[in-house]
CSV table of C-alpha atoms in Angstrom, one decimal:
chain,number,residue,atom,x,y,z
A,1,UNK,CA,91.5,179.1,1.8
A,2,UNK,CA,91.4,175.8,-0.5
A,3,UNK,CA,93.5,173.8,2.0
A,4,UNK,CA,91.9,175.5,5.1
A,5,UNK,CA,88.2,173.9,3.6
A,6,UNK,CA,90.0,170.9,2.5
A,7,UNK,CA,91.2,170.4,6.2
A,8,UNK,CA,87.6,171.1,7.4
A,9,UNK,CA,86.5,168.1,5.6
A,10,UNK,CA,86.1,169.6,1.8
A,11,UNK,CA,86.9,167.1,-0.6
A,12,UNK,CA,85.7,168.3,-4.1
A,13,UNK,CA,87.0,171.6,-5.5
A,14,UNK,CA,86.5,172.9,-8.5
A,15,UNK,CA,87.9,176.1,-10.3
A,16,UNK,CA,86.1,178.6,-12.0
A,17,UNK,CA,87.8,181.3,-13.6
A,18,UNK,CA,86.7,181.0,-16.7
A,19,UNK,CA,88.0,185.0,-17.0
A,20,UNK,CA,91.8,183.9,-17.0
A,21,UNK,CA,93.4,183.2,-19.6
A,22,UNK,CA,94.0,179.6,-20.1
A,23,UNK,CA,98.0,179.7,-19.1
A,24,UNK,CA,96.5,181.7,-15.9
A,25,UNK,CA,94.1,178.8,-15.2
A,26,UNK,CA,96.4,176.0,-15.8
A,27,UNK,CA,99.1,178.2,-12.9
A,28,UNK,CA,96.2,178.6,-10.3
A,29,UNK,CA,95.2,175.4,-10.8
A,30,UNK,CA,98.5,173.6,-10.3
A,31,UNK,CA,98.7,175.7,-7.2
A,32,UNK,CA,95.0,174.2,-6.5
A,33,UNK,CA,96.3,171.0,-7.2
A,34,UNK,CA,99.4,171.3,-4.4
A,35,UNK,CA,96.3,172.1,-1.4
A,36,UNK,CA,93.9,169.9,-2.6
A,37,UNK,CA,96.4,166.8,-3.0
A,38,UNK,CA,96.8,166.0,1.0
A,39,UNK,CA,93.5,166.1,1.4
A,40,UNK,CA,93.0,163.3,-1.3
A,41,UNK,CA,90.4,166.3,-2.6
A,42,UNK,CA,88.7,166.1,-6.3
A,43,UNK,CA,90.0,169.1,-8.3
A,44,UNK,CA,87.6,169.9,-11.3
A,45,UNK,CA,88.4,172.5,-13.8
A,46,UNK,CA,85.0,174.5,-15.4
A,47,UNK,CA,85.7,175.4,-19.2
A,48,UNK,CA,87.2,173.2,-21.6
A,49,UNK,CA,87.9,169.5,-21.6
A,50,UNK,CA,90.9,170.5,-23.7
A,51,UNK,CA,91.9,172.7,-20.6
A,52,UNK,CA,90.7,170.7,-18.2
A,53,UNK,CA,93.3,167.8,-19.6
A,54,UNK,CA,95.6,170.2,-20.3
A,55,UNK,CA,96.0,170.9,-16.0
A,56,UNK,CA,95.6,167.5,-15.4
A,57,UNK,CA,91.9,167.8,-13.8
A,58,UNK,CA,89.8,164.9,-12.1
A,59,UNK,CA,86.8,166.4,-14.4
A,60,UNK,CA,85.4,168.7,-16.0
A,61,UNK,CA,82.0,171.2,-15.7
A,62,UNK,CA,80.9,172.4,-18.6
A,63,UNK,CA,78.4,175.4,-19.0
A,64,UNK,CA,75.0,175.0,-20.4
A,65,UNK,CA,74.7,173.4,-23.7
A,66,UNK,CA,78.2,171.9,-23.6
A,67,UNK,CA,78.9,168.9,-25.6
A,68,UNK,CA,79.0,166.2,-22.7
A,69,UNK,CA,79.8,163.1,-25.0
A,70,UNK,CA,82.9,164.9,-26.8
A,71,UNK,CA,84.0,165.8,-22.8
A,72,UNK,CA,83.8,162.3,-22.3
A,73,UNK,CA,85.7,160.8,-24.8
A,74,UNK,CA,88.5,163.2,-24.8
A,75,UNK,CA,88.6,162.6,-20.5
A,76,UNK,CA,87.8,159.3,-20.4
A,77,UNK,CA,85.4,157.3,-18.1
A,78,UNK,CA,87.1,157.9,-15.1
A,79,UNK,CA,87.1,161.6,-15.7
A,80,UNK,CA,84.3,163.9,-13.2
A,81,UNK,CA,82.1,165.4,-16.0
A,82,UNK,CA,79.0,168.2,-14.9
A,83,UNK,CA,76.8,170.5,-16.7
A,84,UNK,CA,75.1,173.4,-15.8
A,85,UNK,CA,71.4,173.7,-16.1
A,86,UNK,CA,69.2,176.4,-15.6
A,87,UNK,CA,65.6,175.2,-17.1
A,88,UNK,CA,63.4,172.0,-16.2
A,89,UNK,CA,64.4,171.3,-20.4
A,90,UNK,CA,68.0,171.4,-20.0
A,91,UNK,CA,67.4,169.0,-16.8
A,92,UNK,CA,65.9,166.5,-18.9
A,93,UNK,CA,68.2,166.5,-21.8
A,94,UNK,CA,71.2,165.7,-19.1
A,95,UNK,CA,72.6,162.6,-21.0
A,96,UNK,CA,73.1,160.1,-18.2
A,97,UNK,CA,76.1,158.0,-21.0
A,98,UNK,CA,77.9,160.9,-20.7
A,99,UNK,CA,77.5,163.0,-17.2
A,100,UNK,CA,77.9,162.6,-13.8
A,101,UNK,CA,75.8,165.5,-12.7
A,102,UNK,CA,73.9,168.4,-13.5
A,103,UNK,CA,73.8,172.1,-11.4
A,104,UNK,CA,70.5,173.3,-11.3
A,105,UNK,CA,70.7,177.0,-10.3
A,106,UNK,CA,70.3,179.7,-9.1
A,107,UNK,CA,68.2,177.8,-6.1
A,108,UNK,CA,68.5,180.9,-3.9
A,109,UNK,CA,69.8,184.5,-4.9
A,110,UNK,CA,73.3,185.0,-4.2
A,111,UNK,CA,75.8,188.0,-3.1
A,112,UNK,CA,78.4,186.0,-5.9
A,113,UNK,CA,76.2,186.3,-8.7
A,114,UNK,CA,73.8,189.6,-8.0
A,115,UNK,CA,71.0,189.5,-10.7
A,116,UNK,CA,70.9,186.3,-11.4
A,117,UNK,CA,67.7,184.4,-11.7
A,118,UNK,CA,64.9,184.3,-10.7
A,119,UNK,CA,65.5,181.6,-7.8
A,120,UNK,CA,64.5,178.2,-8.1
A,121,UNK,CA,63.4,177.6,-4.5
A,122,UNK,CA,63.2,174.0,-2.6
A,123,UNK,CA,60.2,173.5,-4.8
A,124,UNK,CA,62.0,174.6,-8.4
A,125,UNK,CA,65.2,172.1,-7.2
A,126,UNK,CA,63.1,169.3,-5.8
A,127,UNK,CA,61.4,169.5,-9.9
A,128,UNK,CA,64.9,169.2,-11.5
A,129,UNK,CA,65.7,165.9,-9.2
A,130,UNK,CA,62.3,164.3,-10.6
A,131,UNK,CA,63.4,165.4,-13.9
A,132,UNK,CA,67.4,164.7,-14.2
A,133,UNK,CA,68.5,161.2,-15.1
A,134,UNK,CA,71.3,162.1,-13.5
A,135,UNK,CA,72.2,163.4,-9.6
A,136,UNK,CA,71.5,167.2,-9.2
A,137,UNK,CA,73.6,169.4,-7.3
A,138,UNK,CA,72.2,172.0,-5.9
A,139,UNK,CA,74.2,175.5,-6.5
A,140,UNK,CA,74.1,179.3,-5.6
A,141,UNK,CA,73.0,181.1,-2.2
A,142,UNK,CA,73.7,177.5,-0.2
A,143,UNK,CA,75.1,178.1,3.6
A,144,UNK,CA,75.1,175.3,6.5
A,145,UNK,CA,71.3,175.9,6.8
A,146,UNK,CA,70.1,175.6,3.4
A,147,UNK,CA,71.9,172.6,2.2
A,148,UNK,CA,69.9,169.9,4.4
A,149,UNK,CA,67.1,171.6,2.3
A,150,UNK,CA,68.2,170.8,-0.5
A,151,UNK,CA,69.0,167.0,0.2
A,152,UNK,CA,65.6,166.6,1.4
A,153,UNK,CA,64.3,168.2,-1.8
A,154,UNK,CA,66.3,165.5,-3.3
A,155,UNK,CA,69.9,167.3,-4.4
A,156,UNK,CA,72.6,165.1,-4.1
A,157,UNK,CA,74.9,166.8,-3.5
A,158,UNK,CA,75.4,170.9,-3.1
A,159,UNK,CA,78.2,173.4,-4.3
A,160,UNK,CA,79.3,176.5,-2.1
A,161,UNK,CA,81.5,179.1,-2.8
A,162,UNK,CA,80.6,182.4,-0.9
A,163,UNK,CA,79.9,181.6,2.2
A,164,UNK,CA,83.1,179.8,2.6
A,165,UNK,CA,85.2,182.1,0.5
A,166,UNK,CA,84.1,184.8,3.1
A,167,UNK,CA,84.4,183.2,6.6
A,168,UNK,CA,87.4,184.2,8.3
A,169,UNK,CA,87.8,180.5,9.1
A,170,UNK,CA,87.3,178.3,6.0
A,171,UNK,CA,88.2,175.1,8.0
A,172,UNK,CA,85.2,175.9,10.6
A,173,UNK,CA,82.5,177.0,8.4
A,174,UNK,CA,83.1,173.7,6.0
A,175,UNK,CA,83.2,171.4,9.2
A,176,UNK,CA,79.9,173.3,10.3
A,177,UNK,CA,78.6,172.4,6.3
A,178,UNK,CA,79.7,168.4,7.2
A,179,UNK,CA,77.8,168.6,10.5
A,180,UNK,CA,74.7,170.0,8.9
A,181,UNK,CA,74.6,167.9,6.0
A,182,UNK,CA,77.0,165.1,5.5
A,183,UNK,CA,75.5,162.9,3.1
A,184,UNK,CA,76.4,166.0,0.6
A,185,UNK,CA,80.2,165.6,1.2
């Protein structure tokens, strides 16, 4: 499925399994690693920065209230470093010396994560890219449709897993993504 969206244009993965144990995590992501690697494709790790150096990941996303600065100086500067955020506070407290990007979430309910929110909207997103000193991507309930939505309501970039997780053809529904919104690529 990973090389299928990779094929289709994907070219930032990142794992989140954050249930595995961490010898689990490193085996998936080495198999990650082999069908992201053709594709010259990103490969993230969410958890630790320990783990993430541990598998050798480009980066790291840490969940909310991770500490971004010790990520950074154990990855280094060339290291992919997120955080998630959930709250217009979080949003603001995004360190720009020490991440990349935020997640602001959940913009739109999601089969992946029942229960989870309330949504954001396109008005609840567009407030964390006013607020965040560093780039927001949009995550959670994002298809083809949705994510030119979220550009325009300033994202930078958004993150899908459901929709291509379920398509029977991974490579098609990412290239229909591209089409629809390539500046989030």
């Amino acid at each position: 499925m990973v090389a299928a969206a990779c094929a289709g244009g994907c070219r930032w993965v990142s794992l989140r399994e954050k249930d595995l144990p961490a010898a689990e995590q490193t085996a998936l992501f080495a198999r990650l690693r082999a069908a992201t690697t053709p594709f010259g494709a990103r490969l993230t790790l969410h958890g630790s920065p320990e783990l993430a150096l541990a598998a050798g990941a480009d980066g790291v996303h840490l969940s909310g209230g991770g500490d971004t600065k010790a990520a950074r100086a154990l990855l280094g500067p060339g290291a992919l470093i997120g955080l998630s955020t959930h709250t217009l506070s979080e949003a603001a407290a995004a360190d720009p010396t020490a991440l990349d990007y935020i997640t602001a979430s959940p913009v739109f309910l999601t089969r992946s994560k029942p229960g989870h929110g309330p949504a954001l909207g396109l008005e609840g997103l567009s407030a964390f890219a006013r607020t965040s000193a560093v780039p927001v991507v949009a995550l959670a309930g994002i298809d083809a449709e949705a994510a030119p939505t979220c550009l325009a309501a300033g994202a930078k970039g958004v993150a899908i897993m459901g929709g291509i997780m379920r398509a029977d053809d991974p490579r098609a529904a990412f290239a229909a993504l591209a089409a629809r919104a390539p500046s989030a690529i």
